Amino acid sequence: MDGEVRINPYLSGNFAPVRSEDDFDLPVTGEIPAGLRGTLYRTGPNPQFQPIDPNYHWFTGDGMLHGFRVADGKVSYRNRYVRTPKWELEHEHGRSLFAGFNPMLSDPLTAGKDGGVANTNILWHAGRLLALEEGHMPFEVAAGTMAPKGYAEQYKGKVTAHPKIDPKTGEMVWFGYGVGDMPLSAGMSYGVTDAKGVVTRRSDFQAPYSAMIHDFLVTENYVLFPVLPLTGSLERAMKGLPAYAWEPEKGGHVGVMRRDADVSTIRWFNVPACYVFHPMNAHEVDGKIVAEVARYDAAPLFPMADGSPGLRTAARLTRWTFDLGANSDAIKEEAIDDLDCEFPRFDERLAGGAYRHGFYAGDTTNAKSVKLNAIAHLDLATGKRQVHAFTGGDMTSEPVFTPRSADAPEGDGWLTAVVYRAAEDRSDFVVFDALDVAKGPIGMAHMPRRVPFGFHGNWVAD
């Protein structure tokens, strides 16, 4: 109706920001395993001030880190903003200045200034804790305190929020997209950081078109770049239309390259229009690459190119097979699960290799949204699935796997996650036995307030 105030869904409910920085010791129920020692770090968008873009998108909020420190069956919590140059500039002026996906709305004070938000992932590599967001370089923070250390300048440009760490070599393999002088370009980079934290490679190439390329796949010998039709267009944005939009007529492409090869050797495979935010893992077998991905029929959360609303759709686990010896560049697709899902994870000691156990956040309600109410385990060898569904409107984060010990069998360990308790408007840190998800949490630590919905996290062992 006329005069109705539109509430941005990304600024309400458990998407709404929490602006206090706190330190809590948390009461525990059940049992937090004595062998679980370390910190679950998570990050997500948490705008410091009311956004200036009335169409504020969840992906563009300031990064806030949440750390759940676990030792001797006890859990403590600390959260801090990632004090990026953007955060510092807006903090100085006491208001929002950057406008996310629509730079036309940004304040003139932002001209020439860095707008990175470090809000998507956080991981440990080579003795550094890195907060990541795909439009900028990694931003280093101090382990424990989360105090800012600044951009890792050696990367010299954009780095994905989803690097892969090779468990055999200790290398961090990564990419960047939208690389080049022009925003929303089709330029990409492929990069490698060695086990000591030194960037040893950054090679640039052109994708078939400009797209939001959130994640990618790495095997022992290959790297795969999915260029799927959630397209970027500066020309479109300058007309007041969406910077990123779903354009299925462009089809999908996945570039496959040997990790030690030149980028000129990339072979582009084709797949019908679909979208993947997150793969689970990929490995090589008999001259083929086999990958498990969370596949959408259409990109969620984004509009069509003409600005009309996008489609409501959910992801399902799908197996992609690339036959490297065949004359065809078609990708074979096979559905392997029928539960709506997101945030697939696995035992990352097997990253890039053959594996059996996968874990993910699921939705048993068919809501087709990013709000997920279940934790699931899928045995890829048998196809058997275990699910624990939370009730009463409670929602879970991505489950993060931690092995019981360095040499424990695959999947022998724990899943940790953060669950929003809707009726109480607060959150819990939960621990599952990874191979007995159906039993439900074996231990919980209770927050006095909520942790807003976020993206990714990783466990950093003591």
Tab-separated table of C-alpha atoms in Angstrom:
chain	number	residue	atom	x	y	z
A	1	MET	CA	0.000	0.000	0.000
A	2	ASP	CA	1.087	3.626	-0.466
A	3	GLY	CA	3.377	4.905	2.270
A	4	GLU	CA	4.237	1.412	3.468
A	5	VAL	CA	7.734	1.226	4.918
A	6	ARG	CA	9.682	-1.614	3.309
A	7	ILE	CA	11.783	-3.562	5.798
A	8	ASN	CA	14.974	-4.894	4.265
A	9	PRO	CA	14.990	-8.635	5.070
A	10	TYR	CA	18.776	-8.515	5.526
A	11	LEU	CA	18.389	-5.990	8.364
A	12	SER	CA	15.689	-7.792	10.340
A	13	GLY	CA	15.295	-10.960	12.399
A	14	ASN	CA	18.559	-12.822	12.829
A	15	PHE	CA	20.034	-11.093	9.780
A	16	ALA	CA	19.971	-7.826	11.739
A	17	PRO	CA	23.360	-6.623	13.011
A	18	VAL	CA	24.599	-6.995	16.582
A	19	ARG	CA	26.735	-3.951	17.249
A	20	SER	CA	28.224	-4.785	20.649
A	21	GLU	CA	31.657	-6.383	20.973
A	22	ASP	CA	31.545	-8.812	23.882
A	23	ASP	CA	33.461	-11.389	25.899
A	24	PHE	CA	31.401	-14.102	27.578
A	25	ASP	CA	32.018	-17.329	29.456
A	26	LEU	CA	29.179	-19.604	28.371
A	27	PRO	CA	27.205	-22.071	30.487
A	28	VAL	CA	27.365	-25.613	29.100
A	29	THR	CA	24.803	-28.418	28.999
A	30	GLY	CA	25.583	-31.951	27.881
A	31	GLU	CA	29.267	-32.660	27.343
A	32	ILE	CA	31.819	-30.666	25.391
A	33	PRO	CA	34.375	-33.412	24.572
A	34	ALA	CA	37.661	-33.079	26.444
A	35	GLY	CA	39.540	-33.800	23.210
A	36	LEU	CA	38.016	-30.770	21.489
A	37	ARG	CA	40.516	-27.965	22.070
A	38	GLY	CA	40.761	-24.853	19.949
A	39	THR	CA	38.569	-22.109	18.526
A	40	LEU	CA	35.681	-22.125	16.080
A	41	TYR	CA	36.021	-18.836	14.220
A	42	ARG	CA	33.053	-17.627	12.190
A	43	THR	CA	32.408	-14.477	10.199
A	44	GLY	CA	29.483	-12.750	8.565
A	45	PRO	CA	28.055	-9.394	7.473
A	46	ASN	CA	27.244	-6.997	10.292
A	47	PRO	CA	26.946	-3.373	9.109
A	48	GLN	CA	28.453	-0.920	11.584
A	49	PHE	CA	25.872	1.740	10.616
A	50	GLN	CA	22.530	1.808	8.820
A	51	PRO	CA	23.399	1.158	5.138
A	52	ILE	CA	22.906	4.042	2.725
A	53	ASP	CA	21.651	1.759	-0.057
A	54	PRO	CA	17.897	1.152	0.467
A	55	ASN	CA	18.443	-2.145	-1.381
A	56	TYR	CA	21.299	-3.187	0.934
A	57	HIS	CA	22.438	-6.725	0.086
A	58	TRP	CA	23.484	-9.161	2.797
A	59	PHE	CA	26.774	-9.908	1.005
A	60	THR	CA	28.082	-6.342	1.486
A	61	GLY	CA	27.942	-5.745	5.265
A	62	ASP	CA	31.009	-5.163	7.459
A	63	GLY	CA	32.691	-8.350	8.625
A	64	MET	CA	32.276	-9.342	12.257
A	65	LEU	CA	34.281	-12.229	13.696
A	66	HIS	CA	32.850	-14.611	16.284
A	67	GLY	CA	35.235	-16.869	18.194
A	68	PHE	CA	34.129	-19.808	20.362
A	69	ARG	CA	37.158	-20.901	22.393
A	70	VAL	CA	36.934	-24.495	23.662
A	71	ALA	CA	39.180	-26.153	26.274
A	72	ASP	CA	38.661	-28.630	29.114
A	73	GLY	CA	34.951	-28.911	28.400
A	74	LYS	CA	34.439	-25.146	28.760
A	75	VAL	CA	33.504	-22.559	26.118
A	76	SER	CA	34.099	-18.800	25.984
A	77	TYR	CA	32.995	-16.337	23.299
A	78	ARG	CA	34.473	-13.166	21.834
A	79	ASN	CA	33.297	-11.071	18.862
A	80	ARG	CA	35.025	-8.184	17.129
A	81	TYR	CA	34.514	-6.160	13.965
A	82	VAL	CA	37.198	-6.622	11.315
A	83	ARG	CA	38.704	-3.157	11.387
A	84	THR	CA	39.218	-2.754	7.655
A	85	PRO	CA	40.021	0.654	6.103
A	86	LYS	CA	36.298	0.911	5.241
A	87	TRP	CA	35.293	0.228	8.849
A	88	GLU	CA	37.849	2.781	10.119
A	89	LEU	CA	36.698	5.509	7.686
A	90	GLU	CA	33.023	5.034	8.520
A	91	HIS	CA	33.826	4.797	12.243
A	92	GLU	CA	35.655	8.139	11.992
A	93	HIS	CA	32.651	9.811	10.332
A	94	GLY	CA	30.015	8.045	12.407
A	95	ARG	CA	27.912	6.902	9.456
A	96	SER	CA	27.729	4.582	6.448
A	97	LEU	CA	29.677	5.869	3.414
A	98	PHE	CA	30.044	2.913	1.025
A	99	ALA	CA	27.032	1.531	-0.859
A	100	GLY	CA	28.012	-2.067	-1.556
A	101	PHE	CA	26.911	-3.356	-4.954
A	102	ASN	CA	25.725	0.110	-6.051
A	103	PRO	CA	28.772	2.430	-5.945
A	104	MET	CA	26.657	5.180	-7.558
A	105	LEU	CA	25.151	5.737	-4.086
A	106	SER	CA	28.474	5.899	-2.230
A	107	ASP	CA	29.466	9.116	-0.453
A	108	PRO	CA	32.091	11.271	-2.255
A	109	LEU	CA	34.353	10.677	0.779
A	110	THR	CA	34.872	7.119	-0.506
A	111	ALA	CA	36.573	8.205	-3.768
A	112	GLY	CA	39.813	6.282	-4.122
A	113	LYS	CA	39.289	4.576	-0.767
A	114	ASP	CA	39.263	0.828	-0.053
A	115	GLY	CA	35.796	-0.654	0.513
A	116	GLY	CA	36.733	-4.197	1.612
A	117	VAL	CA	34.541	-5.796	4.268
A	118	ALA	CA	36.336	-9.122	5.068
A	119	ASN	CA	32.971	-10.722	5.848
A	120	THR	CA	32.876	-14.131	4.145
A	121	ASN	CA	35.396	-16.621	5.527
A	122	ILE	CA	38.183	-16.927	8.046
A	123	LEU	CA	40.956	-19.498	7.950
A	124	TRP	CA	44.363	-20.321	9.344
A	125	HIS	CA	47.340	-20.803	7.034
A	126	ALA	CA	51.088	-20.580	7.603
A	127	GLY	CA	50.658	-19.132	11.090
A	128	ARG	CA	48.260	-16.402	9.967
A	129	LEU	CA	44.551	-15.944	10.653
A	130	LEU	CA	43.040	-14.466	7.489
A	131	ALA	CA	39.620	-12.825	7.133
A	132	LEU	CA	38.502	-13.181	3.526
A	133	GLU	CA	36.055	-11.577	1.099
A	134	GLU	CA	36.382	-12.102	-2.619
A	135	GLY	CA	36.592	-8.453	-3.696
A	136	HIS	CA	39.865	-7.697	-1.874
A	137	MET	CA	43.104	-9.068	-0.462
A	138	PRO	CA	43.054	-11.220	2.696
A	139	PHE	CA	42.926	-9.155	5.888
A	140	GLU	CA	45.036	-10.573	8.716
A	141	VAL	CA	43.845	-10.538	12.335
A	142	ALA	CA	45.557	-11.740	15.497
A	143	ALA	CA	44.559	-15.184	16.698
A	144	GLY	CA	42.642	-15.004	19.956
A	145	THR	CA	42.250	-11.229	20.252
A	146	MET	CA	41.088	-10.707	16.616
A	147	ALA	CA	42.982	-7.401	16.638
A	148	PRO	CA	43.634	-6.029	13.131
A	149	LYS	CA	46.998	-6.603	11.463
A	150	GLY	CA	46.012	-5.275	8.033
A	151	TYR	CA	45.901	-6.479	4.463
A	152	ALA	CA	48.309	-9.205	3.336
A	153	GLU	CA	49.756	-6.931	0.640
A	154	GLN	CA	51.843	-9.683	-0.968
A	155	TYR	CA	48.691	-10.928	-2.739
A	156	LYS	CA	48.616	-7.766	-4.898
A	157	GLY	CA	44.928	-8.015	-5.712
A	158	LYS	CA	41.652	-9.822	-5.204
A	159	VAL	CA	41.610	-13.270	-3.612
A	160	THR	CA	38.692	-15.665	-3.291
A	161	ALA	CA	37.000	-16.186	0.064
A	162	HIS	CA	37.443	-19.938	-0.529
A	163	PRO	CA	41.113	-20.891	-0.915
A	164	LYS	CA	41.910	-24.607	-0.679
A	165	ILE	CA	44.732	-25.918	1.472
A	166	ASP	CA	46.548	-28.943	0.035
A	167	PRO	CA	46.923	-31.439	2.912
A	168	LYS	CA	50.018	-32.987	1.301
A	169	THR	CA	52.036	-29.897	0.392
A	170	GLY	CA	50.591	-27.315	2.802
A	171	GLU	CA	50.080	-24.957	-0.158
A	172	MET	CA	47.096	-22.635	-0.275
A	173	VAL	CA	45.596	-22.623	-3.768
A	174	TRP	CA	43.348	-19.687	-4.659
A	175	PHE	CA	41.873	-17.528	-7.397
A	176	GLY	CA	40.454	-14.054	-7.908
A	177	TYR	CA	37.706	-12.780	-10.195
A	178	GLY	CA	36.728	-9.326	-11.440
A	179	VAL	CA	40.477	-8.773	-11.816
A	180	GLY	CA	41.701	-5.730	-13.746
A	181	ASP	CA	41.270	-1.984	-13.905
A	182	MET	CA	37.556	-2.046	-14.719
A	183	PRO	CA	34.967	-3.100	-12.121
A	184	LEU	CA	32.941	-6.211	-12.955
A	185	SER	CA	35.487	-7.377	-15.532
A	186	ALA	CA	35.883	-10.946	-16.841
A	187	GLY	CA	39.507	-10.995	-15.636
A	188	MET	CA	40.575	-13.812	-13.311
A	189	SER	CA	43.747	-14.835	-11.470
A	190	TYR	CA	45.069	-18.214	-10.382
A	191	GLY	CA	47.401	-18.190	-7.405
A	192	VAL	CA	49.444	-20.330	-5.028
A	193	THR	CA	50.802	-19.541	-1.568
A	194	ASP	CA	53.405	-21.991	-0.279
A	195	ALA	CA	53.361	-23.692	3.117
A	196	LYS	CA	55.470	-20.877	4.594
A	197	GLY	CA	52.952	-18.239	3.511
A	198	VAL	CA	54.856	-16.880	0.507
A	199	VAL	CA	52.871	-16.164	-2.674
A	200	THR	CA	54.695	-18.129	-5.388
A	201	ARG	CA	52.298	-17.617	-8.290
A	202	ARG	CA	49.672	-15.228	-9.584
A	203	SER	CA	48.640	-15.758	-13.225
A	204	ASP	CA	45.899	-13.739	-14.965
A	205	PHE	CA	43.451	-14.947	-17.623
A	206	GLN	CA	40.026	-14.106	-19.072
A	207	ALA	CA	36.812	-15.962	-18.196
A	208	PRO	CA	34.131	-16.516	-20.872
A	209	TYR	CA	32.181	-13.646	-19.276
A	210	SER	CA	32.028	-11.635	-16.052
A	211	ALA	CA	30.374	-13.635	-13.267
A	212	MET	CA	30.232	-13.929	-9.504
A	213	ILE	CA	32.594	-16.871	-8.944
A	214	HIS	CA	32.284	-17.532	-5.248
A	215	ASP	CA	34.164	-20.820	-4.930
A	216	PHE	CA	36.140	-23.330	-6.989
A	217	LEU	CA	37.511	-26.880	-6.944
A	218	VAL	CA	41.002	-28.272	-6.469
A	219	THR	CA	42.238	-31.860	-6.832
A	220	GLU	CA	45.714	-33.274	-6.372
A	221	ASN	CA	46.724	-32.229	-9.908
A	222	TYR	CA	43.967	-29.969	-11.234
A	223	VAL	CA	42.108	-26.753	-10.519
A	224	LEU	CA	38.549	-26.051	-11.751
A	225	PHE	CA	36.993	-22.584	-12.222
A	226	PRO	CA	33.149	-22.516	-12.414
A	227	VAL	CA	31.923	-19.562	-14.496
A	228	LEU	CA	28.153	-19.746	-14.098
A	229	PRO	CA	25.575	-17.189	-15.313
A	230	LEU	CA	25.229	-14.996	-12.232
A	231	THR	CA	26.735	-12.267	-14.386
A	232	GLY	CA	28.363	-8.962	-13.557
A	233	SER	CA	27.871	-5.904	-15.753
A	234	LEU	CA	29.169	-2.386	-15.185
A	235	GLU	CA	27.097	-1.175	-18.161
A	236	ARG	CA	23.968	-2.598	-16.524
A	237	ALA	CA	24.839	-1.058	-13.157
A	238	MET	CA	25.373	2.379	-14.755
A	239	LYS	CA	21.791	2.190	-16.052
A	240	GLY	CA	20.471	1.606	-12.533
A	241	LEU	CA	19.964	-2.122	-13.154
A	242	PRO	CA	21.514	-4.896	-11.020
A	243	ALA	CA	25.314	-5.114	-10.989
A	244	TYR	CA	24.918	-8.881	-10.553
A	245	ALA	CA	21.977	-10.720	-12.106
A	246	TRP	CA	20.850	-14.149	-13.320
A	247	GLU	CA	21.307	-14.579	-17.091
A	248	PRO	CA	20.690	-18.280	-17.826
A	249	GLU	CA	20.910	-17.795	-21.588
A	250	LYS	CA	24.703	-17.461	-21.204
A	251	GLY	CA	24.988	-21.102	-20.091
A	252	GLY	CA	27.595	-22.449	-17.696
A	253	HIS	CA	31.310	-23.125	-18.090
A	254	VAL	CA	33.926	-24.790	-15.904
A	255	GLY	CA	37.589	-24.242	-16.740
A	256	VAL	CA	39.907	-27.188	-16.000
A	257	MET	CA	43.685	-26.770	-15.771
A	258	ARG	CA	46.607	-28.715	-14.394
A	259	ARG	CA	47.859	-26.900	-11.297
A	260	ASP	CA	51.410	-26.758	-12.708
A	261	ALA	CA	50.347	-25.619	-16.205
A	262	ASP	CA	50.092	-22.230	-17.868
A	263	VAL	CA	46.679	-20.535	-17.803
A	264	SER	CA	46.663	-20.665	-21.629
A	265	THR	CA	45.984	-24.424	-21.322
A	266	ILE	CA	42.617	-24.039	-19.536
A	267	ARG	CA	39.996	-26.320	-21.127
A	268	TRP	CA	36.447	-25.027	-20.840
A	269	PHE	CA	33.768	-27.640	-20.164
A	270	ASN	CA	30.079	-26.778	-20.609
A	271	VAL	CA	27.130	-27.322	-18.301
A	272	PRO	CA	23.466	-26.245	-18.564
A	273	ALA	CA	22.683	-22.991	-16.752
A	274	CYS	CA	22.884	-23.558	-13.005
A	275	TYR	CA	24.611	-21.992	-10.017
A	276	VAL	CA	26.982	-23.279	-7.345
A	277	PHE	CA	28.048	-21.194	-4.382
A	278	HIS	CA	29.855	-24.086	-2.730
A	279	PRO	CA	31.324	-27.401	-3.839
A	280	MET	CA	32.038	-30.109	-1.292
A	281	ASN	CA	35.202	-31.711	-2.724
A	282	ALA	CA	36.637	-33.140	-5.944
A	283	HIS	CA	39.097	-35.885	-6.811
A	284	GLU	CA	40.645	-37.696	-9.787
A	285	VAL	CA	39.790	-41.269	-10.794
A	286	ASP	CA	40.553	-43.189	-14.005
A	287	GLY	CA	41.221	-40.151	-16.186
A	288	LYS	CA	38.192	-38.288	-14.871
A	289	ILE	CA	37.547	-35.605	-12.273
A	290	VAL	CA	34.582	-36.280	-9.999
A	291	ALA	CA	33.163	-33.411	-7.932
A	292	GLU	CA	30.273	-33.057	-5.504
A	293	VAL	CA	28.623	-29.616	-5.490
A	294	ALA	CA	25.570	-27.897	-3.992
A	295	ARG	CA	23.793	-27.107	-7.280
A	296	TYR	CA	20.968	-24.612	-7.784
A	297	ASP	CA	18.782	-24.545	-10.898
A	298	ALA	CA	19.084	-20.740	-10.736
A	299	ALA	CA	21.142	-18.347	-8.618
A	300	PRO	CA	19.249	-17.480	-5.408
A	301	LEU	CA	19.332	-14.085	-3.677
A	302	PHE	CA	19.815	-12.152	-6.946
A	303	PRO	CA	17.436	-10.566	-9.499
A	304	MET	CA	17.088	-11.087	-13.240
A	305	ALA	CA	19.048	-8.814	-15.592
A	306	ASP	CA	16.017	-6.523	-16.104
A	307	GLY	CA	15.748	-5.996	-12.338
A	308	SER	CA	12.725	-8.255	-11.899
A	309	PRO	CA	12.777	-10.626	-8.915
A	310	GLY	CA	14.931	-13.732	-9.156
A	311	LEU	CA	13.708	-17.268	-8.684
A	312	ARG	CA	13.246	-18.983	-5.320
A	313	THR	CA	15.345	-22.077	-5.543
A	314	ALA	CA	17.312	-24.404	-3.297
A	315	ALA	CA	20.505	-26.387	-3.839
A	316	ARG	CA	20.804	-30.156	-3.960
A	317	LEU	CA	23.991	-32.197	-3.800
A	318	THR	CA	24.973	-33.115	-7.357
A	319	ARG	CA	27.912	-35.056	-8.788
A	320	TRP	CA	29.762	-33.505	-11.724
A	321	THR	CA	32.017	-35.773	-13.814
A	322	PHE	CA	34.623	-34.356	-16.211
A	323	ASP	CA	36.007	-36.924	-18.675
A	324	LEU	CA	39.455	-35.548	-19.473
A	325	GLY	CA	40.044	-38.141	-22.195
A	326	ALA	CA	36.798	-37.635	-24.101
A	327	ASN	CA	36.251	-35.463	-27.157
A	328	SER	CA	33.158	-33.974	-25.521
A	329	ASP	CA	33.356	-30.914	-23.270
A	330	ALA	CA	29.999	-31.704	-21.642
A	331	ILE	CA	29.863	-32.205	-17.878
A	332	LYS	CA	27.878	-35.229	-16.694
A	333	GLU	CA	25.440	-34.276	-13.903
A	334	GLU	CA	23.958	-36.756	-11.435
A	335	ALA	CA	21.775	-35.944	-8.415
A	336	ILE	CA	23.092	-37.725	-5.322
A	337	ASP	CA	20.760	-36.388	-2.610
A	338	ASP	CA	17.226	-34.994	-2.435
A	339	LEU	CA	17.448	-32.742	0.643
A	340	ASP	CA	17.717	-28.978	0.121
A	341	CYS	CA	21.161	-27.969	1.311
A	342	GLU	CA	23.956	-25.433	1.560
A	343	PHE	CA	27.430	-25.084	3.095
A	344	PRO	CA	28.787	-28.570	2.287
A	345	ARG	CA	31.867	-29.587	4.275
A	346	PHE	CA	33.972	-32.723	4.725
A	347	ASP	CA	37.091	-34.023	6.482
A	348	GLU	CA	39.598	-31.630	4.914
A	349	ARG	CA	42.546	-33.905	5.629
A	350	LEU	CA	41.296	-35.518	2.376
A	351	ALA	CA	40.965	-32.274	0.389
A	352	GLY	CA	41.445	-32.908	-3.319
A	353	GLY	CA	41.413	-36.687	-2.872
A	354	ALA	CA	38.962	-39.565	-2.646
A	355	TYR	CA	36.674	-39.291	0.395
A	356	ARG	CA	33.522	-40.842	1.815
A	357	HIS	CA	31.842	-38.574	4.365
A	358	GLY	CA	30.122	-35.273	3.607
A	359	PHE	CA	28.330	-32.892	5.976
A	360	TYR	CA	26.056	-29.944	5.270
A	361	ALA	CA	23.339	-27.662	6.570
A	362	GLY	CA	19.936	-28.759	5.280
A	363	ASP	CA	16.373	-27.531	5.037
A	364	THR	CA	13.639	-30.055	5.810
A	365	THR	CA	10.870	-27.443	5.407
A	366	ASN	CA	11.143	-26.780	1.638
A	367	ALA	CA	11.359	-23.043	2.378
A	368	LYS	CA	13.863	-22.424	-0.451
A	369	SER	CA	15.708	-19.760	1.507
A	370	VAL	CA	19.172	-19.438	3.004
A	371	LYS	CA	17.734	-20.170	6.448
A	372	LEU	CA	18.592	-23.790	7.220
A	373	ASN	CA	17.128	-25.892	10.016
A	374	ALA	CA	19.108	-29.147	9.944
A	375	ILE	CA	22.551	-30.736	10.042
A	376	ALA	CA	23.085	-33.724	7.746
A	377	HIS	CA	25.735	-36.382	7.121
A	378	LEU	CA	25.840	-38.192	3.778
A	379	ASP	CA	27.821	-41.409	3.338
A	380	LEU	CA	28.917	-41.119	-0.289
A	381	ALA	CA	29.796	-44.831	-0.419
A	382	THR	CA	26.369	-46.111	0.621
A	383	GLY	CA	24.135	-43.112	-0.119
A	384	LYS	CA	22.802	-43.320	3.441
A	385	ARG	CA	21.897	-39.983	5.017
A	386	GLN	CA	21.512	-38.983	8.655
A	387	VAL	CA	19.703	-35.771	9.599
A	388	HIS	CA	19.086	-33.853	12.806
A	389	ALA	CA	16.406	-31.195	12.309
A	390	PHE	CA	16.018	-28.327	14.764
A	391	THR	CA	12.448	-27.312	15.573
A	392	GLY	CA	10.532	-24.193	16.583
A	393	GLY	CA	12.051	-22.009	13.876
A	394	ASP	CA	15.629	-22.650	15.055
A	395	MET	CA	18.279	-22.292	12.322
A	396	THR	CA	21.843	-23.546	12.000
A	397	SER	CA	25.093	-22.330	10.521
A	398	GLU	CA	27.402	-24.407	8.361
A	399	PRO	CA	28.778	-27.462	10.235
A	400	VAL	CA	32.582	-27.504	10.595
A	401	PHE	CA	34.386	-30.851	10.953
A	402	THR	CA	37.243	-31.380	13.405
A	403	PRO	CA	39.015	-34.781	13.590
A	404	ARG	CA	39.348	-36.526	16.941
A	405	SER	CA	43.107	-36.679	16.391
A	406	ALA	CA	45.547	-36.054	13.536
A	407	ASP	CA	45.550	-39.750	12.582
A	408	ALA	CA	41.885	-40.565	13.334
A	409	PRO	CA	39.991	-42.372	10.531
A	410	GLU	CA	38.037	-40.203	8.079
A	411	GLY	CA	34.965	-38.703	9.723
A	412	ASP	CA	35.962	-39.713	13.256
A	413	GLY	CA	35.524	-36.453	15.107
A	414	TRP	CA	33.073	-33.667	15.772
A	415	LEU	CA	30.934	-31.133	13.985
A	416	THR	CA	30.603	-27.678	15.516
A	417	ALA	CA	27.972	-25.134	14.521
A	418	VAL	CA	26.089	-22.093	15.791
A	419	VAL	CA	22.314	-22.432	16.145
A	420	TYR	CA	19.863	-19.532	16.364
A	421	ARG	CA	17.116	-20.200	18.945
A	422	ALA	CA	14.173	-18.332	17.439
A	423	ALA	CA	11.829	-18.373	20.446
A	424	GLU	CA	14.514	-16.890	22.719
A	425	ASP	CA	16.212	-14.659	20.126
A	426	ARG	CA	19.684	-15.935	21.061
A	427	SER	CA	22.200	-18.540	19.891
A	428	ASP	CA	23.930	-21.717	21.031
A	429	PHE	CA	27.299	-23.237	20.133
A	430	VAL	CA	26.614	-26.933	19.470
A	431	VAL	CA	28.796	-30.040	19.113
A	432	PHE	CA	27.785	-33.222	17.262
A	433	ASP	CA	29.457	-36.597	16.979
A	434	ALA	CA	30.170	-36.317	13.236
A	435	LEU	CA	29.205	-39.888	12.339
A	436	ASP	CA	26.097	-39.920	14.557
A	437	VAL	CA	24.392	-36.690	13.553
A	438	ALA	CA	20.904	-38.151	14.054
A	439	LYS	CA	21.564	-38.328	17.810
A	440	GLY	CA	21.556	-34.532	17.965
A	441	PRO	CA	24.021	-32.300	19.800
A	442	ILE	CA	26.107	-34.020	22.469
A	443	GLY	CA	27.054	-30.696	24.048
A	444	MET	CA	25.901	-27.082	23.912
A	445	ALA	CA	27.192	-23.750	25.170
A	446	HIS	CA	24.508	-21.107	25.606
A	447	MET	CA	24.863	-17.506	24.432
A	448	PRO	CA	23.058	-14.683	26.293
A	449	ARG	CA	22.308	-13.047	22.919
A	450	ARG	CA	22.200	-14.023	19.268
A	451	VAL	CA	24.918	-14.462	16.654
A	452	PRO	CA	23.563	-13.058	13.361
A	453	PHE	CA	23.317	-15.335	10.345
A	454	GLY	CA	26.719	-15.458	8.685
A	455	PHE	CA	28.660	-17.322	6.081
A	456	HIS	CA	31.675	-19.444	6.943
A	457	GLY	CA	33.910	-20.607	9.714
A	458	ASN	CA	36.836	-22.867	10.434
A	459	TRP	CA	38.282	-24.655	13.404
A	460	VAL	CA	41.742	-23.628	14.568
A	461	ALA	CA	43.215	-26.242	16.894
A	462	ASP	CA	45.341	-25.248	19.867
